[in-house]
Short mmCIF file of C-alpha atoms in Angstrom, two decimals:
data_model
loop_
_atom_site.label_atom_id
_atom_site.label_comp_id
_atom_site.label_asym_id
_atom_site.label_seq_id
_atom_site.Cartn_x
_atom_site.Cartn_y
_atom_site.Cartn_z
CA UNK A 121 0.00 0.00 0.00
CA UNK A 122 1.34 3.46 -0.87
CA UNK A 123 1.66 6.34 1.60
CA UNK A 124 -1.71 7.82 0.59
CA UNK A 125 -3.45 4.48 1.09
CA UNK A 126 -3.93 3.64 -2.59
CA UNK A 127 -2.80 0.37 -4.14
CA UNK A 128 0.49 0.34 -6.01
CA UNK A 129 0.52 -1.28 -9.42
CA UNK A 130 2.27 -4.40 -8.12
CA UNK A 131 -0.22 -4.73 -5.26
CA UNK A 132 -3.14 -4.35 -7.66
CA UNK A 133 -1.80 -7.07 -9.99
CA UNK A 134 -1.05 -9.40 -7.07
CA UNK A 135 -4.53 -8.84 -5.60
CA UNK A 136 -6.11 -9.63 -8.97
CA UNK A 137 -4.12 -12.88 -9.30
CA UNK A 138 -4.80 -13.93 -5.70
CA UNK A 139 -8.54 -13.45 -6.11
CA UNK A 140 -8.64 -15.74 -9.15
CA UNK A 141 -6.14 -18.36 -7.91
CA UNK A 142 -8.76 -20.75 -6.43
CA UNK A 143 -10.79 -20.78 -9.66
CA UNK A 144 -7.65 -21.24 -11.78
CA UNK A 145 -6.51 -24.14 -9.60
CA UNK A 146 -9.94 -25.77 -9.88
CA UNK A 147 -9.89 -25.53 -13.68
CA UNK A 148 -6.42 -27.10 -13.77
CA UNK A 149 -7.47 -30.04 -11.61
CA UNK A 150 -10.64 -30.73 -13.57
CA UNK A 151 -9.15 -30.14 -17.02
CA UNK A 152 -6.35 -32.62 -16.43
CA UNK A 153 -8.93 -35.35 -15.91
CA UNK A 154 -11.06 -34.68 -19.01
CA UNK A 155 -8.92 -32.91 -21.63
CA UNK A 156 -6.27 -35.28 -23.03
CA UNK A 157 -4.01 -32.65 -24.57
CA UNK A 158 -3.78 -30.69 -21.34
CA UNK A 159 -2.93 -33.76 -19.26
CA UNK A 160 -0.17 -34.58 -21.76
CA UNK A 161 1.10 -31.01 -21.66
CA UNK A 162 1.44 -31.11 -17.87
CA UNK A 163 3.28 -34.43 -18.13
CA UNK A 164 5.64 -33.18 -20.86
CA UNK A 165 6.52 -30.19 -18.67
CA UNK A 166 7.64 -32.56 -15.92
CA UNK A 167 4.87 -31.36 -13.63
CA UNK A 168 1.91 -32.85 -11.80
CA UNK A 169 -1.52 -31.39 -11.32
CA UNK A 170 -0.69 -30.87 -7.65
CA UNK A 171 2.16 -28.57 -8.71
CA UNK A 172 -0.39 -26.25 -10.34
CA UNK A 173 -3.45 -26.75 -8.13
CA UNK A 174 -2.78 -23.66 -6.02
CA UNK A 175 -3.40 -21.50 -9.07
CA UNK A 176 0.22 -20.49 -9.74
CA UNK A 177 0.87 -21.67 -13.29
CA UNK A 178 4.27 -20.03 -13.75
CA UNK A 179 6.06 -23.40 -14.14
CA UNK A 180 3.80 -24.40 -17.05
CA UNK A 181 5.20 -23.33 -20.45
CA UNK A 182 3.03 -20.92 -22.41
CA UNK A 183 0.79 -22.49 -25.07
CA UNK A 184 1.40 -20.55 -28.29
CA UNK A 185 -0.79 -20.19 -31.36
CA UNK A 186 1.78 -22.23 -33.26
CA UNK A 187 1.41 -24.97 -30.63
CA UNK A 188 -2.36 -24.98 -31.11
CA UNK A 189 -1.97 -25.09 -34.89
CA UNK A 190 0.46 -28.03 -34.69
CA UNK A 191 -1.83 -29.95 -32.33
CA UNK A 192 -4.85 -29.38 -34.53
CA UNK A 193 -2.99 -30.54 -37.62
CA UNK A 194 -1.80 -33.68 -35.81
CA UNK A 195 -5.20 -34.41 -34.23
CA UNK A 196 -7.95 -32.57 -36.12
CA UNK A 197 -10.05 -30.65 -35.61
CA UNK A 198 -9.25 -29.34 -32.10
CA UNK A 199 -5.97 -31.04 -31.21
CA UNK A 200 -7.33 -32.78 -28.13
CA UNK A 201 -7.98 -29.43 -26.44
CA UNK A 202 -11.75 -29.94 -26.40
CA UNK A 203 -13.31 -32.14 -23.72
CA UNK A 204 -15.03 -35.27 -25.12
CA UNK A 205 -18.78 -34.75 -25.34
CA UNK A 206 -18.54 -30.95 -25.22
CA UNK A 207 -21.51 -29.23 -26.84
CA UNK A 208 -20.37 -27.29 -29.91
CA UNK A 209 -22.81 -25.27 -32.01
CA UNK A 210 -20.45 -23.45 -34.39
CA UNK A 211 -16.91 -23.96 -35.69
CA UNK A 212 -14.88 -21.04 -36.97
CA UNK A 213 -11.65 -20.76 -38.91
CA UNK A 214 -9.06 -18.06 -38.28
CA UNK A 215 -5.82 -17.47 -40.19
CA UNK A 216 -3.41 -20.32 -39.59
CA UNK A 217 -5.78 -22.01 -40.11
CA UNK A 218 -6.84 -22.43 -36.48
CA UNK A 219 -10.30 -23.80 -35.72
CA UNK A 220 -12.28 -22.37 -32.81
CA UNK A 221 -15.30 -24.13 -31.30
CA UNK A 222 -18.23 -22.08 -30.05
CA UNK A 223 -19.65 -23.85 -27.02
CA UNK A 224 -23.39 -24.34 -26.69
CA UNK A 225 -24.11 -21.90 -23.89
CA UNK A 226 -25.29 -18.33 -23.31
CA UNK A 227 -22.72 -15.72 -24.38
CA UNK A 228 -19.89 -18.27 -24.71
CA UNK A 229 -17.36 -15.58 -25.66
CA UNK A 230 -18.32 -13.41 -22.62
CA UNK A 231 -18.80 -10.05 -24.34
CA UNK A 232 -21.91 -9.08 -22.35
CA UNK A 233 -19.99 -7.21 -19.64
CA UNK A 234 -18.15 -5.06 -22.20
CA UNK A 235 -21.39 -4.24 -24.01
CA UNK A 236 -23.08 -3.35 -20.73
CA UNK A 237 -20.17 -1.03 -19.84
CA UNK A 238 -20.92 0.89 -23.05
CA UNK A 239 -24.55 1.16 -21.99
CA UNK A 240 -25.79 -1.32 -24.59
CA UNK A 241 -28.74 -3.41 -23.47
CA UNK A 242 -32.49 -3.97 -23.70
CA UNK A 243 -34.11 -1.51 -26.08
CA UNK A 244 -31.01 -1.01 -28.21
CA UNK A 245 -30.78 -1.88 -31.89
CA UNK A 246 -27.15 -2.80 -32.56
CA UNK A 247 -25.47 -2.73 -35.97
CA UNK A 248 -22.89 -5.53 -35.80
CA UNK A 249 -20.17 -4.76 -38.35
CA UNK A 250 -17.92 -7.73 -37.72
CA UNK A 251 -17.63 -10.55 -40.26
CA UNK A 252 -19.83 -13.62 -40.14
CA UNK A 253 -17.91 -15.60 -42.78
CA UNK A 254 -15.71 -18.30 -41.18
CA UNK A 255 -14.19 -15.91 -38.60
CA UNK A 256 -15.90 -15.79 -35.18
CA UNK A 257 -16.15 -12.05 -34.48
CA UNK A 258 -19.64 -11.52 -35.91
CA UNK A 259 -21.14 -14.41 -33.96
CA UNK A 260 -19.19 -13.46 -30.82
CA UNK A 261 -20.79 -10.05 -30.65
CA UNK A 262 -24.22 -11.26 -31.70
CA UNK A 263 -24.24 -13.71 -28.77
CA UNK A 264 -23.15 -10.93 -26.41
CA UNK A 265 -25.82 -8.56 -27.71
CA UNK A 266 -28.49 -11.20 -27.28
CA UNK A 267 -27.30 -11.82 -23.72
CA UNK A 268 -27.87 -8.14 -22.80
CA UNK A 269 -31.26 -8.09 -24.53
CA UNK A 270 -30.39 -6.00 -27.58
CA UNK A 271 -31.72 -6.45 -31.12
CA UNK A 272 -29.00 -7.19 -33.70
CA UNK A 273 -28.67 -6.04 -37.30
CA UNK A 274 -26.06 -8.44 -38.79
CA UNK A 275 -24.26 -5.94 -40.98
CA UNK A 276 -20.91 -7.64 -41.36
CA UNK A 277 -18.33 -5.84 -43.51
CA UNK A 278 -19.14 -3.92 -46.69
CA UNK A 279 -22.33 -2.55 -48.32
CA UNK A 280 -21.84 0.83 -46.62
CA UNK A 281 -24.73 2.45 -48.53
CA UNK A 282 -27.17 -0.19 -47.29
CA UNK A 283 -25.79 -0.04 -43.76
CA UNK A 284 -26.04 3.76 -43.62
CA UNK A 285 -29.66 3.57 -44.79
CA UNK A 286 -30.37 0.84 -42.22
CA UNK A 287 -29.04 3.17 -39.48
CA UNK A 288 -31.65 5.72 -40.55
CA UNK A 289 -34.52 3.33 -41.29
CA UNK A 290 -34.19 0.93 -38.36
CA UNK A 291 -33.43 3.39 -35.60
CA UNK A 292 -30.00 1.89 -34.91
CA UNK A 293 -28.82 3.09 -31.49
CA UNK A 294 -25.54 1.19 -31.03
CA UNK A 295 -22.59 -0.14 -33.02
CA UNK A 296 -19.98 -2.86 -32.63
CA UNK A 297 -17.07 -3.13 -35.06
CA UNK A 298 -13.82 -1.43 -36.06
CA UNK A 299 -13.49 2.22 -35.04
CA UNK A 300 -12.32 3.09 -38.56
CA UNK A 301 -15.43 1.46 -40.04
CA UNK A 302 -17.69 3.49 -37.75
CA UNK A 303 -16.07 6.65 -39.10
CA UNK A 304 -16.63 5.39 -42.66
CA UNK A 305 -20.33 4.84 -41.92
CA UNK A 306 -20.70 8.32 -40.43
CA UNK A 307 -19.10 9.78 -43.55
CA UNK A 308 -21.31 7.68 -45.85
CA UNK A 309 -24.47 8.64 -43.95
CA UNK A 310 -23.65 12.30 -44.58
CA UNK A 311 -22.60 11.75 -48.21
CA UNK A 312 -25.97 10.12 -48.94
CA UNK A 313 -27.75 13.17 -47.53
CA UNK A 314 -29.73 11.13 -45.02
CA UNK A 315 -31.68 13.18 -42.45
CA UNK A 316 -29.54 14.10 -39.46
CA UNK A 317 -32.51 13.67 -37.12
CA UNK A 318 -32.61 9.98 -38.10
CA UNK A 319 -29.08 9.42 -36.78
CA UNK A 320 -29.86 7.90 -33.40
CA UNK A 321 -26.63 5.97 -32.92
CA UNK A 322 -25.30 6.99 -29.49
CA UNK A 323 -23.19 4.06 -28.24
CA UNK A 324 -20.28 2.10 -29.69
CA UNK A 325 -18.06 -0.72 -28.51
CA UNK A 326 -15.04 -0.98 -30.81
CA UNK A 327 -12.10 -3.36 -31.03
CA UNK A 328 -9.59 -5.13 -33.31
CA UNK A 329 -7.52 -2.04 -34.13
CA UNK A 330 -6.09 0.91 -32.16
CA UNK A 331 -8.31 3.82 -31.16
CA UNK A 332 -6.09 6.93 -31.08
CA UNK A 333 -7.41 9.96 -29.22
CA UNK A 334 -7.79 11.85 -32.50
CA UNK A 335 -10.13 9.22 -33.94
CA UNK A 336 -12.10 8.85 -30.71
CA UNK A 337 -12.66 12.61 -30.67
CA UNK A 338 -13.98 12.53 -34.26
CA UNK A 339 -16.33 9.65 -33.48
CA UNK A 340 -17.66 11.27 -30.32
CA UNK A 341 -18.89 14.24 -32.32
CA UNK A 342 -21.67 11.90 -33.50
CA UNK A 343 -21.51 8.97 -31.07
CA UNK A 344 -21.18 10.23 -27.46
CA UNK A 345 -20.12 6.88 -25.96
CA UNK A 346 -17.20 5.15 -27.70
CA UNK A 347 -15.41 2.53 -25.61
CA UNK A 348 -12.51 0.25 -26.51
CA UNK A 349 -12.38 -3.49 -25.89
CA UNK A 350 -9.92 -6.29 -26.59
CA UNK A 351 -10.31 -9.97 -27.39
CA UNK A 352 -9.07 -12.73 -29.65
CA UNK A 353 -10.65 -15.35 -31.88
CA UNK A 354 -9.52 -18.20 -29.63
CA UNK A 355 -10.48 -16.64 -26.30
CA UNK A 356 -13.22 -14.07 -26.82
CA UNK A 357 -13.29 -11.04 -24.52
CA UNK A 358 -10.07 -10.30 -22.63
CA UNK A 359 -10.53 -6.72 -21.43
CA UNK A 360 -12.68 -3.61 -21.86
CA UNK A 361 -12.86 0.07 -20.97
CA UNK A 362 -15.37 1.27 -18.40
CA UNK A 363 -14.69 4.90 -19.39
CA UNK A 364 -12.61 6.47 -22.16
CA UNK A 365 -8.92 6.02 -21.42
CA UNK A 366 -9.59 4.01 -18.25
CA UNK A 367 -7.49 1.01 -19.28
CA UNK A 368 -8.88 -2.41 -20.06
CA UNK A 369 -10.54 -4.13 -17.11
CA UNK A 370 -9.94 -7.92 -17.39
CA UNK A 371 -13.14 -9.64 -18.44
CA UNK A 372 -15.02 -12.29 -16.48
CA UNK A 373 -14.31 -15.99 -16.77
CA UNK A 374 -10.58 -15.81 -17.37
CA UNK A 375 -7.28 -14.99 -15.70
CA UNK A 376 -4.99 -12.54 -17.50
CA UNK A 377 -1.22 -12.34 -17.10
CA UNK A 378 1.41 -10.12 -18.70
CA UNK A 379 4.48 -12.32 -19.09
CA UNK A 380 8.15 -11.65 -19.68
CA UNK A 381 9.09 -12.52 -23.26
CA UNK A 382 12.29 -14.32 -22.29
CA UNK A 383 11.19 -16.30 -19.22
CA UNK A 384 7.40 -16.52 -19.52
CA UNK A 385 7.10 -15.40 -15.90
CA UNK A 386 4.29 -12.97 -14.99
CA UNK A 387 5.37 -9.36 -14.51
CA UNK A 388 3.62 -6.33 -13.04
CA UNK A 389 5.93 -3.65 -14.44
CA UNK A 390 6.84 -3.15 -18.08
CA UNK A 391 5.64 -4.74 -21.31
CA UNK A 392 5.10 -8.44 -21.90
CA UNK A 393 2.92 -10.93 -23.73
CA UNK A 394 -0.76 -11.18 -22.79
CA UNK A 395 -1.29 -14.75 -21.54
CA UNK A 396 -4.75 -15.98 -20.54
CA UNK A 397 -6.30 -18.94 -18.77
CA UNK A 398 -9.97 -19.62 -19.48
CA UNK A 399 -12.05 -20.75 -16.51
CA UNK A 400 -14.14 -23.26 -18.42
CA UNK A 401 -13.93 -27.01 -18.47
CA UNK A 402 -15.04 -27.92 -22.00
CA UNK A 403 -12.33 -25.91 -23.77
CA UNK A 404 -9.94 -24.72 -21.06
CA UNK A 405 -7.15 -22.85 -22.84
CA UNK A 406 -4.60 -22.67 -20.01
CA UNK A 407 -1.67 -20.23 -20.14
CA UNK A 408 -2.47 -19.44 -23.75
CA UNK A 409 -0.19 -16.85 -25.33
CA UNK A 410 -2.16 -14.40 -27.45
CA UNK A 411 0.94 -13.00 -29.17
CA UNK A 412 -0.16 -9.49 -28.15
CA UNK A 413 2.00 -7.13 -26.10
CA UNK A 414 0.58 -5.10 -23.25
CA UNK A 415 1.43 -3.79 -19.78
CA UNK A 416 -0.43 -3.37 -16.52
CA UNK A 417 -1.73 -0.03 -15.31
CA UNK A 418 -3.84 0.99 -12.33
CA UNK A 419 -7.41 2.12 -12.93
CA UNK A 420 -8.99 5.06 -11.15
CA UNK A 421 -10.59 2.58 -8.74
CA UNK A 422 -7.22 0.99 -7.95
CA UNK A 423 -7.89 -2.14 -10.03
CA UNK A 424 -5.32 -3.76 -12.31
CA UNK A 425 -6.01 -2.99 -15.95
CA UNK A 426 -4.30 -3.59 -19.29
CA UNK A 427 -2.84 -0.58 -21.08
CA UNK A 428 -4.24 -1.63 -24.46
CA UNK A 429 -2.50 -3.67 -27.14
CA UNK A 430 0.99 -2.25 -27.56
CA UNK A 431 2.26 -4.48 -30.36
CA UNK A 432 2.82 -8.08 -31.40
CA UNK A 433 5.25 -10.73 -30.24
CA UNK A 434 5.55 -12.51 -33.58
CA UNK A 435 5.60 -11.45 -37.21
CA UNK A 436 1.84 -11.46 -37.82
CA UNK A 437 0.30 -8.02 -38.35
CA UNK A 438 -3.33 -7.04 -37.77
CA UNK A 439 -4.91 -5.30 -40.78
CA UNK A 440 -8.54 -4.15 -40.83
CA UNK A 441 -9.11 -6.21 -37.70
CA UNK A 442 -7.70 -9.47 -39.11
CA UNK A 443 -4.24 -11.02 -38.91
CA UNK A 444 -1.96 -11.18 -41.93
CA UNK A 445 0.57 -13.98 -41.36
CA UNK A 446 3.88 -13.97 -43.25
CA UNK A 447 3.84 -17.74 -43.72
CA UNK A 448 0.33 -17.66 -45.20
CA UNK A 449 1.27 -14.74 -47.43
CA UNK A 450 4.28 -16.68 -48.68
CA UNK A 451 2.14 -19.76 -49.32
CA UNK A 452 -0.39 -17.79 -51.36
CA UNK A 453 2.21 -15.86 -53.34
CA UNK A 454 4.20 -18.99 -54.14
CA UNK A 455 1.22 -20.23 -56.14
CA UNK A 456 1.27 -17.26 -58.51
CA UNK A 457 3.42 -17.76 -61.58
CA UNK A 458 5.12 -14.78 -63.16
CA UNK A 459 6.06 -13.05 -59.89
CA UNK A 460 9.77 -12.68 -59.17
CA UNK A 461 9.48 -10.79 -55.86
CA UNK A 462 6.76 -9.29 -53.66
CA UNK A 463 6.00 -7.53 -50.41
CA UNK A 464 2.91 -6.27 -48.60
CA UNK A 465 2.76 -2.68 -47.37
CA UNK A 466 0.21 -1.50 -44.80
CA UNK A 467 -0.54 2.19 -44.48
CA UNK A 468 -3.10 4.29 -42.61
CA UNK A 469 -4.99 6.98 -44.54
CA UNK A 470 -7.77 9.05 -42.96
CA UNK A 471 -7.99 6.60 -40.02
CA UNK A 472 -8.40 3.65 -42.37
CA UNK A 473 -6.03 0.73 -43.11
CA UNK A 474 -4.89 0.38 -46.70
CA UNK A 475 -3.13 -2.78 -47.90
CA UNK A 476 -0.94 -2.86 -50.98
CA UNK A 477 0.88 -5.77 -52.58
CA UNK A 478 3.91 -4.68 -54.57
CA UNK A 479 5.16 -7.21 -57.12
CA UNK A 480 8.18 -7.47 -59.36
CA UNK A 481 7.36 -9.50 -62.45
CA UNK A 482 9.52 -12.23 -63.97
CA UNK A 483 11.66 -11.19 -66.91
CA UNK A 484 9.59 -13.16 -69.48
CA UNK A 485 6.46 -11.30 -68.35
CA UNK A 486 8.25 -7.94 -68.37
CA UNK A 487 9.38 -8.66 -71.90
CA UNK A 488 5.81 -9.06 -73.18
CA UNK A 489 4.97 -6.44 -75.79
CA UNK A 490 1.23 -6.04 -75.26
CA UNK A 491 1.15 -5.80 -71.49
CA UNK A 492 -1.60 -8.39 -71.43
CA UNK A 493 0.58 -10.98 -69.74
CA UNK A 494 1.51 -8.53 -66.98
CA UNK A 495 -2.11 -7.58 -66.28
CA UNK A 496 -3.10 -11.27 -66.11
CA UNK A 497 -0.41 -11.85 -63.48
CA UNK A 498 -1.53 -8.82 -61.46
CA UNK A 499 -5.15 -10.01 -61.59
CA UNK A 500 -4.08 -13.46 -60.46
CA UNK A 501 -2.30 -11.85 -57.50
CA UNK A 502 -5.47 -9.90 -56.61
CA UNK A 503 -7.60 -13.01 -56.81
CA UNK A 504 -5.15 -15.15 -54.82
CA UNK A 505 -4.80 -12.58 -52.04
CA UNK A 506 -8.58 -12.16 -51.86
CA UNK A 507 -9.33 -15.89 -51.74
CA UNK A 508 -6.26 -17.14 -49.86
CA UNK A 509 -5.79 -14.35 -47.32
CA UNK A 510 -9.30 -12.82 -47.21
CA UNK A 511 -7.96 -9.34 -47.95
CA UNK A 512 -8.61 -6.92 -50.78
CA UNK A 513 -5.26 -5.42 -51.75
CA UNK A 514 -4.15 -2.72 -54.13
CA UNK A 515 -1.81 -4.77 -56.30
CA UNK A 516 0.79 -2.65 -58.01
CA UNK A 517 3.71 -3.46 -60.26
CA UNK A 518 7.12 -2.09 -59.29
CA UNK A 519 10.50 -2.40 -60.97
CA UNK A 520 12.34 -3.41 -57.79
CA UNK A 521 11.87 -3.73 -54.03
CA UNK A 522 14.01 -2.13 -51.33
CA UNK A 523 16.88 -4.38 -50.33
CA UNK A 524 15.79 -7.01 -47.81
CA UNK A 525 12.04 -6.46 -48.34
CA UNK A 526 11.32 -9.53 -50.51
CA UNK A 527 8.54 -11.55 -48.89
CA UNK A 528 8.07 -9.06 -46.05
CA UNK A 529 5.04 -7.39 -44.51
CA UNK A 530 5.94 -3.74 -44.01
CA UNK A 531 3.83 -1.79 -41.50
CA UNK A 532 4.07 1.92 -42.37
CA UNK A 533 1.14 3.02 -40.18
CA UNK A 534 1.23 5.76 -37.57
CA UNK A 535 -1.39 6.04 -34.82
CA UNK A 536 -1.62 9.72 -33.94
#
């Protein structure tokens, strides 16, 4: 305790961990008896369940996304991480590909508390602008909205004219999606000349990309409540704001750690990887490394909170709310004939991500007199990126790439 009686950051983090330790220990004991892959993981680490039963999991190596991918490929579809007989109502696919089961229960991804913090509940009509195709985000938020009693308009991504008109026609009062996409909808609403008195959207819960103060200020000119949240496809909700700039309060049903990149040990000061343990028996991801970097901060109420997503541990980069993986990019581009070298470049223009794929063509294509061969190659790149990576990219031909950039993903964005 500090001199003025408030909790120090270390004390706040320790208090948070101590409060959840009994539940974490219980999940470990029960999971080891019903989830084969977890029991094997404990054994391979040279540990016993009793070593972890007190809720201190520091000795257990972090489970990475690559670990999950390898286990799923060896033992499809869920790598032994799902309890036998678990009720599954949906299966999603995220880049990797990694398959995520949606358990058959109310609000299985636990977004209700974040929605409630934004004031979203019974009587609200929510435009859900997360994707429903293969990836879980759309369904995640729909389940959360249903849990708080809100009506959902499943907008997904795209069709901005129709979505802007739906905001006016349906009396939409709340939004979930990317902050940049909310700005695009505000702009489109105005461009279409829709009546200002039919803009009733007053609440937004946003996630999947940074929310700089400059963008939040622009959004709040039309949407008074704009709160940030954080989650992943594998886990669901991890943390959420209770007020603008308040830090991310860890969500219910899981234990959050920030872990040293070298040792994997939990830290209270400085940056580290966000590592989570889900308190559920059917799919108990235990010490799962998200690959995201964050740090602890103290909230106004003295609680331990995450200071947002501060970067990535690995090489994957989040673009328009989805991950772009170098290995998947390389796999897709290797299937395109006529390309000698390539790179992806991500930029940020008017608070919106823009993805470009720069390609150097093979000499035989460059030598073509009509240019038809070159355009066919560029179109094949567009099609392959769209189908293989689920991104629309501005494909452009260049004569050469900067030294060392072949096969790279270059992030040129700034977040001011």
